[in-house]
Amino acid sequence: MAVLAWFFTGISTFVLYVCFYRWVFMRNFKGPKAWPVIGCTLEVARNRWRMHDWVTEYCNRFYPTWKMRFPDKDVVVSMDPANLEYVLKGNFTNFPKGEPFHVMFHDLLGNGIFNTDGDLWRRQRKITSYEFASKVLRDYGCDNFKAHAVNLCRILDQASRDERPVDMMDLALRLSLESVCKLGFGVDMGSLDPSLPTLPVVKSFDYVSKRLADRYVDPLWKLKRFLRIGSEKVTEEQLKNVNSFTKELVLTRREELEAAVHHETRVDLLSRFTEAIKEEPFTSDPIKDLQDAVVNFLLAGRDTVATALVWSLYAISSHPRVEERIVEELQQLEAEKEKDVSLDRPFDDFAQLLDYESVNLKMHYLQAAIFEAMRLYPPIPANVRMALKDDILPACGTTIRAGDSFMYSQYSQGRMKQLWGEDCLEYKPERWLRDGVCQQESQFKYPVFHGGPRLCLGKDNGLLHLRITLAMLLRFFRLQKLPTCKMTYKVTTALLTSDEGLKMKVQKR
């Protein structure tokens, strides 16, 4: 009886404590109500498959700032541009990506630019920013983007003749793979061959990327990696394929540069990094430094551009009025150039019209349509930073303790009526136009390309790629989503990818 009484007393005490905790400590808490010990883990797990919309709901409810409480830390979420500017720029050094992020993604990204902080990050960014500012690299990229867009048009042309639907997600990934590999490494992968071959290294890369992102929601990943079991065992095996590919690529490029008389003829990023690292290695292993650079550029250049292209196509094709205005803009460009597009080589002829100046100065509505698509469907839907020291957000006075995380959601921020008006959920490219000219918003109101010192170095290059590709596609084809294809996002921590791809019917204009 005494044991039974003790048991019921303990249960009653625990229930009273839980009720007291929820009533007293959580009563005015701005965020999902937490439980003792486990925090809001259960609610997060329950909403995992709609995570970005769940975060958006809380952002609307507690705009501009709220918290998620977990067993080991708090996560402060803010949509206020002033707070983002403070974290991403004003007090940048106090909010790095942090050691947990570095450890989680080190197997793939190593010490590359997207997985480092401090001096190592600054040195890599300095080299990268110098190269991206080069007119030679810009022109090299422009020519490559047009060539690959022409190849994609030929594939779609054949699909229209065969009356065969296509998966634009798959084709966009192939397109961006070819572009980033040519611009970044000076190699052709052959994935846009008419036969659309499957490349083993790409399959390995995709698997590893997904599994490493899943580590965010897998508390046992370190144990599984140590024991070499389950998904971590497969990840290790697939990583060998990726590392073998990058090592062969790096060693081949070093041999080519050493044998070449005029090194300056190679303008791809890998060649430029190879020369820079020869003078001052990032670490004690320069070969691994270059392998990390390859993987980081591949991840950034391929997946983000492909994701932005797919959601832009989806948004534009779902709004015929927008699509027609873009086509009119492209036809006007043809008229101004006073050049007819031949029936024999229409894709090549039109691509010649898309020089750098025309794409940047004559396509304001197309650019507005891209910006608007990325507002509602940002390629990277959320980002997290870790506080090194206690801090206070200036716009709202919220305290962040050392070790806590600061999260900003590009997906949610694009859906805030406080920032974008009552029509924030509508797709309206016109909101970006001032007297017919596309105007950009503050990088902290529109952090699709991040902001502050970590502002995306490939922003202009990526937008150029998108404008050229969309101009080619929309000039020659009508693309319509199949009714059976549902455009829902796949929840990962890295990208807003479509869960079912984007199956589309292709018709020639």
Coordinates of N, CA and C in Angstrom, one line a residue, residues 10-153:
G10 N 3.5 10.5 -6.6 CA 4.5 11.0 -7.6 C 3.8 11.4 -8.9
I11 N 2.8 10.6 -9.3 CA 2.1 10.9 -10.5 C 1.3 12.2 -10.4
S12 N 0.7 12.4 -9.2 CA -0.1 13.6 -9.0 C 0.8 14.8 -8.9
T13 N 2.0 14.7 -8.3 CA 2.9 15.8 -8.3 C 3.4 16.2 -9.6
F14 N 3.7 15.2 -10.5 CA 4.2 15.5 -11.8 C 3.1 16.2 -12.7
V15 N 1.8 15.7 -12.5 CA 0.7 16.3 -13.3 C 0.5 17.7 -12.8
L16 N 0.6 18.0 -11.5 CA 0.4 19.3 -11.0 C 1.6 20.2 -11.5
Y17 N 2.8 19.7 -11.6 CA 3.9 20.4 -12.1 C 3.7 20.8 -13.5
V18 N 3.3 19.8 -14.3 CA 3.1 20.1 -15.7 C 2.0 21.2 -15.9
C19 N 0.9 21.1 -15.2 CA -0.2 22.1 -15.3 C 0.3 23.4 -14.8
F20 N 1.1 23.5 -13.8 CA 1.7 24.7 -13.3 C 2.6 25.3 -14.3
Y21 N 3.5 24.5 -14.9 CA 4.4 25.0 -15.9 C 3.7 25.5 -17.2
R22 N 2.7 24.8 -17.6 CA 1.9 25.3 -18.8 C 1.1 26.5 -18.5
W23 N 0.6 26.6 -17.3 CA -0.3 27.8 -17.0 C 0.6 29.0 -16.6
V24 N 1.6 28.8 -15.9 CA 2.4 30.0 -15.4 C 3.5 30.4 -16.4
F25 N 4.3 29.5 -16.8 CA 5.4 29.8 -17.7 C 5.1 29.9 -19.2
M26 N 4.1 29.2 -19.6 CA 3.7 29.2 -21.0 C 2.5 30.1 -21.3
R27 N 1.9 30.7 -20.3 CA 0.6 31.4 -20.4 C 0.7 32.5 -21.5
N28 N 1.8 33.3 -21.3 CA 2.0 34.4 -22.2 C 3.2 34.2 -23.2
F29 N 3.6 33.0 -23.4 CA 4.7 32.6 -24.2 C 4.4 32.9 -25.6
K30 N 5.2 33.6 -26.4 CA 5.0 33.8 -27.8 C 5.7 32.8 -28.6
G31 N 4.9 31.8 -28.9 CA 5.4 30.6 -29.7 C 4.6 29.4 -29.3
P32 N 4.9 28.2 -29.9 CA 4.2 27.0 -29.5 C 4.4 26.7 -28.1
K33 N 3.3 26.3 -27.4 CA 3.4 26.0 -26.0 C 4.3 24.8 -25.7
A34 N 5.2 24.9 -24.9 CA 6.2 23.8 -24.6 C 5.8 23.0 -23.4
W35 N 6.3 21.8 -23.3 CA 6.2 20.9 -22.2 C 7.5 20.9 -21.4
P36 N 7.4 20.5 -20.1 CA 8.7 20.3 -19.4 C 9.6 19.3 -20.0
V37 N 10.8 19.5 -20.0 CA 11.9 18.7 -20.5 C 11.9 18.6 -22.0
I38 N 10.8 18.3 -22.7 CA 10.9 18.0 -24.1 C 10.6 19.3 -25.0
G39 N 10.1 20.3 -24.3 CA 9.9 21.6 -25.1 C 8.7 21.4 -26.0
C40 N 8.9 21.9 -27.3 CA 7.8 21.8 -28.3 C 8.1 20.8 -29.3
T41 N 9.0 19.8 -28.9 CA 9.4 18.8 -29.9 C 8.3 18.0 -30.5
L42 N 7.2 17.7 -29.7 CA 6.1 16.9 -30.2 C 5.4 17.7 -31.3
E43 N 5.1 19.0 -31.0 CA 4.4 19.8 -32.1 C 5.2 19.9 -33.3
V44 N 6.5 20.1 -33.2 CA 7.3 20.2 -34.4 C 7.3 18.9 -35.1
A45 N 7.4 17.8 -34.5 CA 7.4 16.5 -35.1 C 6.1 16.2 -35.8
R46 N 5.0 16.7 -35.2 CA 3.7 16.5 -35.7 C 3.5 17.3 -37.0
N47 N 4.1 18.4 -37.1 CA 4.0 19.3 -38.3 C 5.2 19.2 -39.2
R48 N 6.0 18.2 -39.1 CA 7.2 18.1 -39.9 C 6.9 18.2 -41.4
W49 N 5.9 17.6 -41.9 CA 5.6 17.5 -43.3 C 5.0 18.8 -43.9
R50 N 4.7 19.7 -43.0 CA 4.2 21.0 -43.5 C 4.9 22.1 -42.7
M51 N 6.2 21.9 -42.5 CA 7.0 22.7 -41.6 C 6.9 24.2 -41.9
H52 N 7.1 24.5 -43.2 CA 7.2 25.9 -43.6 C 5.9 26.6 -43.4
D53 N 4.8 26.0 -43.7 CA 3.5 26.6 -43.5 C 3.2 26.7 -42.0
W54 N 3.6 25.7 -41.2 CA 3.4 25.8 -39.8 C 4.2 27.0 -39.2
V55 N 5.4 27.2 -39.6 CA 6.2 28.3 -39.2 C 5.5 29.6 -39.6
T56 N 4.9 29.6 -40.8 CA 4.2 30.8 -41.3 C 3.0 31.1 -40.4
E57 N 2.3 30.1 -40.0 CA 1.1 30.3 -39.1 C 1.5 31.0 -37.8
Y58 N 2.6 30.6 -37.2 CA 3.1 31.2 -36.0 C 3.6 32.6 -36.2
C59 N 4.2 32.8 -37.4 CA 4.7 34.2 -37.8 C 3.6 35.1 -37.9
N60 N 2.5 34.7 -38.5 CA 1.3 35.5 -38.6 C 0.6 35.8 -37.2
R61 N 0.7 34.8 -36.4 CA 0.1 34.9 -35.0 C 0.9 35.8 -34.1
F62 N 2.2 35.7 -34.1 CA 3.0 36.4 -33.2 C 4.0 37.4 -33.9
Y63 N 3.6 37.9 -35.1 CA 4.5 38.8 -35.8 C 5.0 39.9 -34.9
P64 N 6.3 40.3 -34.9 CA 7.3 39.9 -35.8 C 8.3 38.8 -35.3
T65 N 8.2 38.5 -33.9 CA 9.2 37.6 -33.3 C 8.5 36.7 -32.3
W66 N 9.0 35.4 -32.3 CA 8.5 34.4 -31.4 C 9.6 33.4 -31.2
K67 N 9.3 32.4 -30.3 CA 10.3 31.4 -29.9 C 9.8 30.0 -30.0
M68 N 10.7 29.1 -30.3 CA 10.5 27.7 -30.1 C 11.4 27.2 -29.0
R69 N 10.9 26.5 -28.0 CA 11.7 26.0 -26.9 C 11.9 24.5 -27.1
F70 N 13.2 24.2 -27.1 CA 13.6 22.8 -27.2 C 14.4 22.4 -25.9
P71 N 14.7 21.1 -25.7 CA 15.3 20.7 -24.5 C 16.7 21.3 -24.3
D72 N 17.4 21.6 -25.3 CA 18.8 22.1 -25.2 C 19.0 23.6 -25.5
K73 N 17.9 24.2 -26.1 CA 18.1 25.6 -26.4 C 16.7 26.2 -26.9
D74 N 16.7 27.5 -27.0 CA 15.6 28.2 -27.7 C 16.0 28.6 -29.1
V75 N 15.0 28.6 -30.0 CA 15.1 29.1 -31.3 C 14.3 30.3 -31.5
V76 N 14.9 31.4 -31.7 CA 14.2 32.7 -31.9 C 13.9 32.9 -33.3
V77 N 12.6 33.1 -33.7 CA 12.2 33.3 -35.1 C 11.8 34.7 -35.3
S78 N 12.3 35.4 -36.2 CA 11.9 36.8 -36.4 C 11.7 37.1 -37.9
M79 N 10.7 37.9 -38.2 CA 10.4 38.4 -39.6 C 10.7 39.8 -39.8
D80 N 11.2 40.5 -38.7 CA 11.4 41.9 -38.7 C 12.7 42.2 -39.5
P81 N 12.6 43.0 -40.6 CA 13.8 43.3 -41.4 C 14.9 44.0 -40.5
A82 N 14.6 44.7 -39.5 CA 15.6 45.4 -38.7 C 16.3 44.3 -37.9
N83 N 15.6 43.3 -37.4 CA 16.3 42.2 -36.6 C 17.2 41.4 -37.6
L84 N 16.8 41.2 -38.8 CA 17.6 40.4 -39.8 C 18.8 41.2 -40.1
E85 N 18.7 42.5 -40.3 CA 19.9 43.3 -40.6 C 20.9 43.3 -39.4
Y86 N 20.4 43.3 -38.2 CA 21.3 43.3 -37.0 C 22.0 42.0 -37.0
V87 N 21.3 40.8 -37.2 CA 21.9 39.5 -37.1 C 22.9 39.2 -38.3
L88 N 22.4 39.6 -39.5 CA 23.2 39.2 -40.7 C 24.2 40.2 -41.0
K89 N 24.1 41.4 -40.5 CA 25.1 42.5 -40.8 C 25.7 43.2 -39.6
G90 N 24.8 43.8 -38.8 CA 25.2 44.7 -37.7 C 26.1 44.0 -36.7
N91 N 25.7 42.8 -36.3 CA 26.4 42.0 -35.3 C 26.8 40.7 -35.9
F92 N 27.2 40.7 -37.1 CA 27.5 39.5 -37.9 C 28.4 38.5 -37.2
T93 N 29.4 39.0 -36.5 CA 30.4 38.1 -35.9 C 29.8 37.3 -34.7
N94 N 28.7 37.7 -34.2 CA 28.1 37.0 -33.0 C 27.2 35.9 -33.5
F95 N 26.9 35.9 -34.8 CA 25.9 34.9 -35.3 C 26.4 34.1 -36.5
P96 N 27.4 33.3 -36.2 CA 27.9 32.4 -37.3 C 27.0 31.2 -37.5
K97 N 27.3 30.4 -38.5 CA 26.5 29.2 -38.8 C 26.7 28.3 -37.6
G98 N 27.9 28.3 -37.0 CA 28.1 27.5 -35.7 C 28.6 26.1 -35.9
E99 N 29.2 25.6 -34.9 CA 29.9 24.3 -34.9 C 28.9 23.1 -35.2
P100 N 27.7 23.2 -34.6 CA 26.7 22.0 -34.9 C 26.5 21.9 -36.4
F101 N 26.3 23.0 -37.1 CA 26.1 23.0 -38.6 C 27.3 22.4 -39.3
H102 N 28.5 22.9 -38.8 CA 29.7 22.5 -39.5 C 29.9 20.9 -39.3
V103 N 29.7 20.4 -38.1 CA 29.8 19.0 -37.9 C 28.8 18.2 -38.7
M104 N 27.6 18.7 -38.8 CA 26.5 17.9 -39.4 C 26.8 17.8 -40.9
F105 N 27.3 18.8 -41.6 CA 27.5 18.8 -43.0 C 29.0 18.6 -43.4
H106 N 29.9 18.3 -42.5 CA 31.3 18.2 -42.8 C 31.6 17.1 -43.8
D107 N 30.9 16.0 -43.6 CA 31.1 14.8 -44.5 C 31.1 15.1 -45.9
L108 N 30.2 16.0 -46.3 CA 30.0 16.4 -47.7 C 30.7 17.7 -48.1
L109 N 30.4 18.8 -47.3 CA 30.9 20.1 -47.6 C 32.3 20.4 -47.1
G110 N 32.8 19.6 -46.2 CA 34.2 19.7 -45.6 C 34.4 21.1 -45.1
N111 N 35.5 21.7 -45.5 CA 35.8 23.1 -45.0 C 35.5 24.1 -46.2
G112 N 34.5 23.8 -47.0 CA 34.1 24.7 -48.1 C 33.5 26.0 -47.6
I113 N 33.2 26.9 -48.5 CA 32.8 28.2 -48.2 C 31.4 28.2 -47.5
F114 N 30.6 27.2 -47.7 CA 29.2 27.2 -47.1 C 29.2 26.5 -45.8
N115 N 30.3 26.0 -45.4 CA 30.4 25.2 -44.1 C 31.4 25.7 -43.1
T116 N 31.9 27.0 -43.3 CA 32.9 27.5 -42.5 C 32.5 28.9 -42.0
D117 N 33.2 29.4 -41.0 CA 33.1 30.7 -40.4 C 34.5 31.3 -40.3
G118 N 34.6 32.5 -39.9 CA 35.8 33.1 -39.5 C 36.8 33.3 -40.7
D119 N 38.1 33.2 -40.4 CA 39.1 33.5 -41.3 C 39.1 32.6 -42.6
L120 N 38.8 31.3 -42.3 CA 38.8 30.3 -43.5 C 37.7 30.7 -44.4
W121 N 36.5 31.1 -43.9 CA 35.4 31.6 -44.8 C 35.8 32.8 -45.5
R122 N 36.4 33.8 -44.8 CA 36.8 35.1 -45.4 C 37.8 34.9 -46.6
R123 N 38.7 34.0 -46.4 CA 39.7 33.8 -47.5 C 39.1 33.2 -48.7
Q124 N 38.2 32.2 -48.5 CA 37.5 31.6 -49.7 C 36.5 32.6 -50.4
R125 N 35.9 33.4 -49.6 CA 34.9 34.4 -50.1 C 35.7 35.5 -50.9
K126 N 36.9 35.8 -50.5 CA 37.6 36.9 -51.2 C 38.0 36.4 -52.6
I127 N 38.4 35.1 -52.7 CA 38.8 34.6 -54.0 C 37.5 34.5 -54.9
T128 N 36.5 34.0 -54.3 CA 35.2 33.8 -55.1 C 34.6 35.1 -55.5
S129 N 34.6 36.1 -54.7 CA 34.0 37.4 -55.0 C 34.8 38.0 -56.1
Y130 N 36.1 37.9 -56.1 CA 37.0 38.5 -57.2 C 36.7 37.8 -58.5
E131 N 36.5 36.5 -58.5 CA 36.2 35.8 -59.8 C 34.8 36.1 -60.3
F132 N 33.8 36.2 -59.4 CA 32.5 36.5 -59.9 C 32.3 37.9 -60.4
A133 N 33.2 38.8 -60.0 CA 33.2 40.2 -60.5 C 33.9 40.3 -61.8
S134 N 34.5 39.2 -62.3 CA 35.3 39.3 -63.5 C 34.3 39.3 -64.7
K135 N 34.6 40.2 -65.7 CA 33.8 40.3 -66.9 C 34.0 39.1 -67.8
V136 N 35.2 38.5 -67.7 CA 35.6 37.3 -68.5 C 34.7 36.2 -68.0
L137 N 34.6 36.0 -66.7 CA 33.7 34.9 -66.2 C 32.3 35.1 -66.5
R138 N 31.8 36.4 -66.4 CA 30.4 36.7 -66.7 C 30.1 36.4 -68.2
D139 N 31.0 36.8 -69.1 CA 30.7 36.5 -70.5 C 30.8 35.0 -70.8
Y140 N 31.7 34.3 -70.1 CA 31.9 32.9 -70.3 C 30.6 32.2 -69.8
G141 N 30.1 32.6 -68.7 CA 28.8 32.1 -68.1 C 27.7 32.3 -69.1
C142 N 27.6 33.5 -69.6 CA 26.4 33.9 -70.5 C 26.4 33.0 -71.7
D143 N 27.5 32.8 -72.3 CA 27.6 31.9 -73.5 C 27.2 30.5 -73.1
N144 N 27.6 30.0 -72.0 CA 27.3 28.6 -71.6 C 25.8 28.5 -71.3
F145 N 25.2 29.5 -70.6 CA 23.8 29.5 -70.3 C 23.0 29.4 -71.5
K146 N 23.4 30.2 -72.5 CA 22.6 30.1 -73.8 C 22.7 28.8 -74.5
A147 N 24.0 28.2 -74.5 CA 24.2 27.0 -75.2 C 23.4 25.8 -74.5
H148 N 23.3 25.8 -73.2 CA 22.6 24.8 -72.5 C 21.1 25.0 -72.6
A149 N 20.6 26.3 -72.7 CA 19.2 26.5 -72.9 C 18.8 26.1 -74.3
V150 N 19.6 26.2 -75.3 CA 19.3 25.7 -76.6 C 19.2 24.2 -76.6
N151 N 20.1 23.5 -75.9 CA 19.9 22.1 -75.8 C 18.6 21.6 -75.1
L152 N 18.2 22.4 -74.1 CA 17.0 22.1 -73.4 C 15.8 22.3 -74.3
C153 N 15.8 23.4 -75.1 CA 14.8 23.6 -76.1 C 14.6 22.5 -77.1

